[in-house]
Amino acid sequence: MIGIIGAMQIEIEHIKSVMEYVKTKEISGIIFYTGKIYGKDITLAKCGIGKVFAAVCAEAMILNFKPDVIVNIGVAGTLTDSLNTADIAIAKSVVHHDLDTSPLGDPFGLISGINIVNIECDKNVVRLLEKCAKPLDVKCECGVIASGDQFVCTSEKKSYIRKTFNAIACEMEGASIGHVCFINGVKFGVLRAISDGADEKSHMDYQEFVPIAAKNSFKVIKNFIEEY
Ligand code: ADE
Protein backbone atom coordinates (compact mmCIF):
# COMPACT_ATOMS: atom_id res chain seq x y z
CA MET A 1 0.00 0.00 0.00
CA ILE A 2 1.38 3.41 -1.02
CA GLY A 3 0.08 6.33 1.07
CA ILE A 4 -0.16 9.75 -0.53
CA ILE A 5 -0.98 12.94 1.37
CA GLY A 6 -1.55 16.43 -0.01
CA ALA A 7 -2.74 19.45 1.98
CA MET A 8 -5.16 20.98 -0.53
CA GLN A 9 -7.72 19.71 -3.03
CA ILE A 10 -5.67 21.01 -5.97
CA GLU A 11 -2.71 18.93 -4.73
CA ILE A 12 -4.64 15.62 -4.69
CA GLU A 13 -7.31 15.98 -7.39
CA HIS A 14 -5.24 14.75 -10.36
CA ILE A 15 -4.16 11.63 -8.52
CA LYS A 16 -7.73 11.03 -7.32
CA SER A 17 -8.97 11.26 -10.90
CA VAL A 18 -6.74 8.37 -12.03
CA MET A 19 -7.61 6.06 -9.09
CA GLU A 20 -9.79 3.02 -9.82
CA TYR A 21 -12.10 1.00 -7.56
CA VAL A 22 -12.25 3.90 -5.12
CA LYS A 23 -13.68 3.47 -1.61
CA THR A 24 -13.83 6.22 1.00
CA LYS A 25 -13.57 6.27 4.77
CA GLU A 26 -13.76 9.36 6.96
CA ILE A 27 -11.56 9.55 10.06
CA SER A 28 -11.22 12.69 12.22
CA GLY A 29 -12.88 14.73 9.47
CA ILE A 30 -10.36 13.59 6.83
CA ILE A 31 -11.57 11.53 3.86
CA PHE A 32 -9.25 8.64 2.96
CA TYR A 33 -9.60 7.30 -0.60
CA THR A 34 -8.40 3.75 -1.18
CA GLY A 35 -8.15 2.25 -4.64
CA LYS A 36 -5.72 1.23 -7.35
CA ILE A 37 -3.39 3.01 -9.75
CA TYR A 38 -1.36 0.85 -12.19
CA GLY A 39 -2.80 -2.13 -10.26
CA LYS A 40 -1.13 -0.96 -7.02
CA ASP A 41 -2.94 -0.34 -3.75
CA ILE A 42 -3.12 3.34 -2.91
CA THR A 43 -4.47 5.32 0.02
CA LEU A 44 -4.85 9.02 -0.65
CA ALA A 45 -5.91 11.89 1.63
CA LYS A 46 -6.24 15.65 1.68
CA CYS A 47 -5.02 16.50 5.18
CA GLY A 48 -5.73 20.24 5.26
CA ILE A 49 -3.17 23.02 5.69
CA GLY A 50 -0.63 23.05 8.51
CA LYS A 51 1.32 20.75 10.75
CA VAL A 52 -1.43 19.54 13.11
CA PHE A 53 -3.77 18.39 10.33
CA ALA A 54 -0.81 16.78 8.58
CA ALA A 55 0.19 14.85 11.72
CA VAL A 56 -3.38 13.70 12.44
CA CYS A 57 -3.72 12.53 8.84
CA ALA A 58 -0.41 10.62 8.77
CA GLU A 59 -1.15 8.88 12.09
CA ALA A 60 -4.69 7.94 11.01
CA MET A 61 -3.39 6.66 7.68
CA ILE A 62 -0.71 4.51 9.32
CA LEU A 63 -3.03 3.01 11.95
CA ASN A 64 -5.97 2.35 9.62
CA PHE A 65 -4.39 1.52 6.24
CA LYS A 66 -0.88 0.29 7.17
CA PRO A 67 0.97 1.85 4.18
CA ASP A 68 4.54 0.61 3.43
CA VAL A 69 5.45 4.15 2.50
CA ILE A 70 3.90 7.62 2.67
CA VAL A 71 4.74 10.33 0.14
CA ASN A 72 3.71 13.91 0.84
CA ILE A 73 3.01 15.70 -2.44
CA GLY A 74 2.16 19.29 -3.32
CA VAL A 75 3.59 22.79 -3.71
CA ALA A 76 6.27 24.80 -1.87
CA GLY A 77 8.04 28.14 -1.77
CA THR A 78 11.61 28.14 -3.07
CA LEU A 79 14.48 29.10 -0.75
CA THR A 80 17.18 28.94 -3.40
CA ASP A 81 17.96 30.85 -6.60
CA SER A 82 18.45 27.57 -8.40
CA LEU A 83 14.78 26.47 -8.10
CA ASN A 84 12.08 28.50 -9.84
CA THR A 85 8.33 28.16 -10.20
CA ALA A 86 7.23 24.76 -11.59
CA ASP A 87 10.61 23.15 -10.67
CA ILE A 88 10.71 20.14 -8.36
CA ALA A 89 12.13 19.87 -4.82
CA ILE A 90 12.58 16.41 -3.29
CA ALA A 91 13.39 16.10 0.41
CA LYS A 92 16.50 14.24 1.53
CA SER A 93 15.39 15.22 5.02
CA VAL A 94 12.75 17.43 6.60
CA VAL A 95 12.92 19.92 9.49
CA HIS A 96 10.42 21.87 11.59
CA HIS A 97 11.71 25.43 10.99
CA ASP A 98 9.36 26.88 13.66
CA LEU A 99 10.31 24.46 16.44
CA ASP A 100 12.47 26.47 18.82
CA THR A 101 13.74 25.52 22.27
CA SER A 102 16.95 27.49 21.69
CA PRO A 103 16.50 29.52 24.93
CA LEU A 104 17.16 26.20 26.72
CA GLY A 105 20.44 25.75 24.82
CA ASP A 106 19.10 23.52 22.05
CA PRO A 107 19.80 23.97 18.33
CA PHE A 108 16.96 25.52 16.29
CA GLY A 109 14.52 22.87 15.10
CA LEU A 110 15.54 20.23 17.65
CA ILE A 111 12.76 17.70 18.24
CA SER A 112 13.05 17.10 21.97
CA GLY A 113 12.56 13.48 22.98
CA ILE A 114 13.97 12.03 19.80
CA ASN A 115 16.79 14.60 19.84
CA ILE A 116 17.18 15.18 16.13
CA VAL A 117 16.72 18.24 13.91
CA ASN A 118 16.65 16.58 10.48
CA ILE A 119 14.34 13.63 9.89
CA GLU A 120 15.86 11.58 7.07
CA CYS A 121 13.65 10.41 4.22
CA ASP A 122 13.89 6.85 2.95
CA LYS A 123 16.87 6.75 0.57
CA ASN A 124 15.24 4.42 -1.97
CA VAL A 125 12.13 6.61 -2.04
CA VAL A 126 14.30 9.70 -2.62
CA ARG A 127 16.20 7.97 -5.43
CA LEU A 128 13.03 6.78 -7.12
CA LEU A 129 11.33 10.19 -6.85
CA GLU A 130 14.42 11.76 -8.40
CA LYS A 131 14.36 9.26 -11.27
CA CYS A 132 10.62 9.87 -11.77
CA ALA A 133 11.14 13.65 -12.02
CA LYS A 134 13.73 13.26 -14.82
CA PRO A 135 11.26 12.94 -17.72
CA LEU A 136 9.71 16.32 -16.81
CA ASP A 137 11.05 19.36 -18.57
CA VAL A 138 11.90 21.17 -15.29
CA LYS A 139 14.79 21.34 -12.86
CA CYS A 140 14.82 18.95 -9.90
CA GLU A 141 16.88 19.27 -6.71
CA CYS A 142 17.16 17.09 -3.60
CA GLY A 143 17.83 18.69 -0.22
CA VAL A 144 16.32 19.76 3.07
CA ILE A 145 12.66 20.78 3.00
CA ALA A 146 11.53 22.94 5.93
CA SER A 147 7.99 23.03 7.35
CA GLY A 148 6.31 25.50 9.67
CA ASP A 149 2.86 26.82 10.49
CA GLN A 150 3.26 29.91 8.35
CA PHE A 151 3.20 30.96 4.71
CA VAL A 152 6.72 32.34 4.21
CA CYS A 153 6.58 35.69 2.39
CA THR A 154 9.48 37.86 3.62
CA SER A 155 13.13 37.80 2.55
CA GLU A 156 14.12 37.92 6.22
CA LYS A 157 12.24 34.71 7.10
CA LYS A 158 13.29 33.09 3.85
CA SER A 159 16.99 33.69 4.47
CA TYR A 160 16.66 32.63 8.15
CA ILE A 161 15.24 29.25 7.10
CA ARG A 162 17.72 28.78 4.27
CA LYS A 163 20.75 29.66 6.40
CA THR A 164 19.69 27.92 9.64
CA PHE A 165 18.62 24.63 8.07
CA ASN A 166 20.37 24.70 4.67
CA ALA A 167 16.89 24.18 3.22
CA ILE A 168 15.89 24.44 -0.44
CA ALA A 169 12.10 24.78 -0.06
CA CYS A 170 9.49 25.65 2.54
CA GLU A 171 5.98 24.38 3.08
CA MET A 172 3.62 23.59 5.95
CA GLU A 173 3.22 19.80 6.32
CA GLY A 174 6.20 17.67 5.21
CA ALA A 175 8.11 17.63 8.50
CA SER A 176 4.98 16.68 10.46
CA ILE A 177 4.29 13.77 8.13
CA GLY A 178 7.96 12.75 8.31
CA HIS A 179 7.93 13.06 12.10
CA VAL A 180 4.88 10.79 12.42
CA CYS A 181 6.35 8.28 9.96
CA PHE A 182 9.66 8.29 11.85
CA ILE A 183 8.09 7.49 15.23
CA ASN A 184 5.98 4.73 13.63
CA GLY A 185 8.86 3.23 11.60
CA VAL A 186 7.17 3.93 8.24
CA LYS A 187 9.21 4.93 5.15
CA PHE A 188 8.45 8.38 3.80
CA GLY A 189 9.29 10.94 1.15
CA VAL A 190 8.33 14.54 0.35
CA LEU A 191 7.84 15.72 -3.22
CA ARG A 192 7.04 19.36 -3.88
CA ALA A 193 6.82 21.59 -6.95
CA ILE A 194 7.64 25.27 -6.58
CA SER A 195 4.67 27.65 -6.59
CA ASP A 196 6.31 30.88 -5.39
CA GLY A 197 9.44 32.69 -4.24
CA ALA A 198 8.52 32.89 -0.51
CA ASP A 199 9.44 36.59 -0.29
CA GLU A 200 7.92 40.06 -0.78
CA LYS A 201 8.76 40.09 -4.49
CA SER A 202 7.27 36.81 -5.53
CA HIS A 203 4.96 35.25 -2.96
CA MET A 204 2.08 36.56 -5.08
CA ASP A 205 3.21 34.19 -7.86
CA TYR A 206 1.46 31.60 -5.72
CA GLN A 207 -2.07 32.04 -7.15
CA GLU A 208 -0.79 31.86 -10.71
CA PHE A 209 1.62 28.97 -10.30
CA VAL A 210 -0.16 26.63 -7.87
CA PRO A 211 -2.05 24.84 -10.68
CA ILE A 212 1.14 24.33 -12.74
CA ALA A 213 3.15 23.22 -9.70
CA ALA A 214 0.40 20.83 -8.53
CA LYS A 215 0.32 19.29 -12.01
CA ASN A 216 4.09 18.73 -11.97
CA SER A 217 3.96 17.12 -8.55
CA PHE A 218 1.20 14.82 -9.90
CA LYS A 219 3.29 13.84 -12.94
CA VAL A 220 6.17 12.76 -10.70
CA ILE A 221 4.04 10.82 -8.20
CA LYS A 222 2.25 9.05 -11.06
CA ASN A 223 5.61 7.88 -12.44
CA PHE A 224 6.61 6.90 -8.91
CA ILE A 225 3.53 4.71 -8.45
CA GLU A 226 4.18 3.01 -11.78
CA GLU A 227 7.80 2.25 -10.87
CA TYR A 228 7.41 1.42 -7.14
N1 ADE B 1 3.55 26.48 0.19
C1 ADE B 1 3.72 27.07 -1.01
N2 ADE B 1 4.39 28.23 -0.89
C2 ADE B 1 4.66 28.37 0.44
C3 ADE B 1 5.30 29.39 1.20
N3 ADE B 1 5.81 30.46 0.61
N4 ADE B 1 5.37 29.22 2.53
C4 ADE B 1 4.83 28.12 3.12
N5 ADE B 1 4.19 27.16 2.45
C5 ADE B 1 4.11 27.26 1.12
Coordinates of C-alpha atoms and ligand atoms in Angstrom, one line a residue:
M1 CA 0.0 0.0 0.0
I2 CA 1.4 3.4 -1.0
G3 CA 0.1 6.3 1.1
I4 CA -0.2 9.8 -0.5
I5 CA -1.0 12.9 1.4
G6 CA -1.6 16.4 0.0
A7 CA -2.7 19.4 2.0
M8 CA -5.2 21.0 -0.5
Q9 CA -7.7 19.7 -3.0
I10 CA -5.7 21.0 -6.0
E11 CA -2.7 18.9 -4.7
I12 CA -4.6 15.6 -4.7
E13 CA -7.3 16.0 -7.4
H14 CA -5.2 14.7 -10.4
I15 CA -4.2 11.6 -8.5
K16 CA -7.7 11.0 -7.3
S17 CA -9.0 11.3 -10.9
V18 CA -6.7 8.4 -12.0
M19 CA -7.6 6.1 -9.1
E20 CA -9.8 3.0 -9.8
Y21 CA -12.1 1.0 -7.6
V22 CA -12.3 3.9 -5.1
K23 CA -13.7 3.5 -1.6
T24 CA -13.8 6.2 1.0
K25 CA -13.6 6.3 4.8
E26 CA -13.8 9.4 7.0
I27 CA -11.6 9.6 10.1
S28 CA -11.2 12.7 12.2
G29 CA -12.9 14.7 9.5
I30 CA -10.4 13.6 6.8
I31 CA -11.6 11.5 3.9
F32 CA -9.3 8.6 3.0
Y33 CA -9.6 7.3 -0.6
T34 CA -8.4 3.8 -1.2
G35 CA -8.2 2.2 -4.6
K36 CA -5.7 1.2 -7.3
I37 CA -3.4 3.0 -9.8
Y38 CA -1.4 0.9 -12.2
G39 CA -2.8 -2.1 -10.3
K40 CA -1.1 -1.0 -7.0
D41 CA -2.9 -0.3 -3.7
I42 CA -3.1 3.3 -2.9
T43 CA -4.5 5.3 0.0
L44 CA -4.9 9.0 -0.6
A45 CA -5.9 11.9 1.6
K46 CA -6.2 15.6 1.7
C47 CA -5.0 16.5 5.2
G48 CA -5.7 20.2 5.3
I49 CA -3.2 23.0 5.7
G50 CA -0.6 23.0 8.5
K51 CA 1.3 20.7 10.7
V52 CA -1.4 19.5 13.1
F53 CA -3.8 18.4 10.3
A54 CA -0.8 16.8 8.6
A55 CA 0.2 14.8 11.7
V56 CA -3.4 13.7 12.4
C57 CA -3.7 12.5 8.8
A58 CA -0.4 10.6 8.8
E59 CA -1.1 8.9 12.1
A60 CA -4.7 7.9 11.0
M61 CA -3.4 6.7 7.7
I62 CA -0.7 4.5 9.3
L63 CA -3.0 3.0 12.0
N64 CA -6.0 2.4 9.6
F65 CA -4.4 1.5 6.2
K66 CA -0.9 0.3 7.2
P67 CA 1.0 1.9 4.2
D68 CA 4.5 0.6 3.4
V69 CA 5.5 4.2 2.5
I70 CA 3.9 7.6 2.7
V71 CA 4.7 10.3 0.1
N72 CA 3.7 13.9 0.8
I73 CA 3.0 15.7 -2.4
G74 CA 2.2 19.3 -3.3
V75 CA 3.6 22.8 -3.7
A76 CA 6.3 24.8 -1.9
G77 CA 8.0 28.1 -1.8
T78 CA 11.6 28.1 -3.1
L79 CA 14.5 29.1 -0.7
T80 CA 17.2 28.9 -3.4
D81 CA 18.0 30.9 -6.6
S82 CA 18.4 27.6 -8.4
L83 CA 14.8 26.5 -8.1
N84 CA 12.1 28.5 -9.8
T85 CA 8.3 28.2 -10.2
A86 CA 7.2 24.8 -11.6
D87 CA 10.6 23.2 -10.7
I88 CA 10.7 20.1 -8.4
A89 CA 12.1 19.9 -4.8
I90 CA 12.6 16.4 -3.3
A91 CA 13.4 16.1 0.4
K92 CA 16.5 14.2 1.5
S93 CA 15.4 15.2 5.0
V94 CA 12.8 17.4 6.6
V95 CA 12.9 19.9 9.5
H96 CA 10.4 21.9 11.6
H97 CA 11.7 25.4 11.0
D98 CA 9.4 26.9 13.7
L99 CA 10.3 24.5 16.4
D100 CA 12.5 26.5 18.8
T101 CA 13.7 25.5 22.3
S102 CA 17.0 27.5 21.7
P103 CA 16.5 29.5 24.9
L104 CA 17.2 26.2 26.7
G105 CA 20.4 25.7 24.8
D106 CA 19.1 23.5 22.0
P107 CA 19.8 24.0 18.3
F108 CA 17.0 25.5 16.3
G109 CA 14.5 22.9 15.1
L110 CA 15.5 20.2 17.7
I111 CA 12.8 17.7 18.2
S112 CA 13.0 17.1 22.0
G113 CA 12.6 13.5 23.0
I114 CA 14.0 12.0 19.8
N115 CA 16.8 14.6 19.8
I116 CA 17.2 15.2 16.1
V117 CA 16.7 18.2 13.9
N118 CA 16.6 16.6 10.5
I119 CA 14.3 13.6 9.9
E120 CA 15.9 11.6 7.1
C121 CA 13.6 10.4 4.2
D122 CA 13.9 6.8 3.0
K123 CA 16.9 6.8 0.6
N124 CA 15.2 4.4 -2.0
V125 CA 12.1 6.6 -2.0
V126 CA 14.3 9.7 -2.6
R127 CA 16.2 8.0 -5.4
L128 CA 13.0 6.8 -7.1
L129 CA 11.3 10.2 -6.8
E130 CA 14.4 11.8 -8.4
K131 CA 14.4 9.3 -11.3
C132 CA 10.6 9.9 -11.8
A133 CA 11.1 13.7 -12.0
K134 CA 13.7 13.3 -14.8
P135 CA 11.3 12.9 -17.7
L136 CA 9.7 16.3 -16.8
D137 CA 11.0 19.4 -18.6
V138 CA 11.9 21.2 -15.3
K139 CA 14.8 21.3 -12.9
C140 CA 14.8 18.9 -9.9
E141 CA 16.9 19.3 -6.7
C142 CA 17.2 17.1 -3.6
G143 CA 17.8 18.7 -0.2
V144 CA 16.3 19.8 3.1
I145 CA 12.7 20.8 3.0
A146 CA 11.5 22.9 5.9
S147 CA 8.0 23.0 7.3
G148 CA 6.3 25.5 9.7
D149 CA 2.9 26.8 10.5
Q150 CA 3.3 29.9 8.3
F151 CA 3.2 31.0 4.7
V152 CA 6.7 32.3 4.2
C153 CA 6.6 35.7 2.4
T154 CA 9.5 37.9 3.6
S155 CA 13.1 37.8 2.5
E156 CA 14.1 37.9 6.2
K157 CA 12.2 34.7 7.1
K158 CA 13.3 33.1 3.8
S159 CA 17.0 33.7 4.5
Y160 CA 16.7 32.6 8.2
I161 CA 15.2 29.2 7.1
R162 CA 17.7 28.8 4.3
K163 CA 20.7 29.7 6.4
T164 CA 19.7 27.9 9.6
F165 CA 18.6 24.6 8.1
N166 CA 20.4 24.7 4.7
A167 CA 16.9 24.2 3.2
I168 CA 15.9 24.4 -0.4
A169 CA 12.1 24.8 -0.1
C170 CA 9.5 25.6 2.5
E171 CA 6.0 24.4 3.1
M172 CA 3.6 23.6 6.0
E173 CA 3.2 19.8 6.3
G174 CA 6.2 17.7 5.2
A175 CA 8.1 17.6 8.5
S176 CA 5.0 16.7 10.5
I177 CA 4.3 13.8 8.1
G178 CA 8.0 12.8 8.3
H179 CA 7.9 13.1 12.1
V180 CA 4.9 10.8 12.4
C181 CA 6.4 8.3 10.0
F182 CA 9.7 8.3 11.8
I183 CA 8.1 7.5 15.2
N184 CA 6.0 4.7 13.6
G185 CA 8.9 3.2 11.6
V186 CA 7.2 3.9 8.2
K187 CA 9.2 4.9 5.1
F188 CA 8.4 8.4 3.8
G189 CA 9.3 10.9 1.1
V190 CA 8.3 14.5 0.4
L191 CA 7.8 15.7 -3.2
R192 CA 7.0 19.4 -3.9
A193 CA 6.8 21.6 -6.9
I194 CA 7.6 25.3 -6.6
S195 CA 4.7 27.6 -6.6
D196 CA 6.3 30.9 -5.4
G197 CA 9.4 32.7 -4.2
A198 CA 8.5 32.9 -0.5
D199 CA 9.4 36.6 -0.3
E200 CA 7.9 40.1 -0.8
K201 CA 8.8 40.1 -4.5
S202 CA 7.3 36.8 -5.5
H203 CA 5.0 35.3 -3.0
M204 CA 2.1 36.6 -5.1
D205 CA 3.2 34.2 -7.9
Y206 CA 1.5 31.6 -5.7
Q207 CA -2.1 32.0 -7.1
E208 CA -0.8 31.9 -10.7
F209 CA 1.6 29.0 -10.3
V210 CA -0.2 26.6 -7.9
P211 CA -2.1 24.8 -10.7
I212 CA 1.1 24.3 -12.7
A213 CA 3.1 23.2 -9.7
A214 CA 0.4 20.8 -8.5
K215 CA 0.3 19.3 -12.0
N216 CA 4.1 18.7 -12.0
S217 CA 4.0 17.1 -8.6
F218 CA 1.2 14.8 -9.9
K219 CA 3.3 13.8 -12.9
V220 CA 6.2 12.8 -10.7
I221 CA 4.0 10.8 -8.2
K222 CA 2.2 9.1 -11.1
N223 CA 5.6 7.9 -12.4
F224 CA 6.6 6.9 -8.9
I225 CA 3.5 4.7 -8.4
E226 CA 4.2 3.0 -11.8
E227 CA 7.8 2.3 -10.9
Y228 CA 7.4 1.4 -7.1
Ligands
ADE1 N1 3.5 26.5 0.2 C1 3.7 27.1 -1.0 N2 4.4 28.2 -0.9 C2 4.7 28.4 0.4 C3 5.3 29.4 1.2 N3 5.8 30.5 0.6 N4 5.4 29.2 2.5 C4 4.8 28.1 3.1 N5 4.2 27.2 2.4 C5 4.1 27.3 1.1

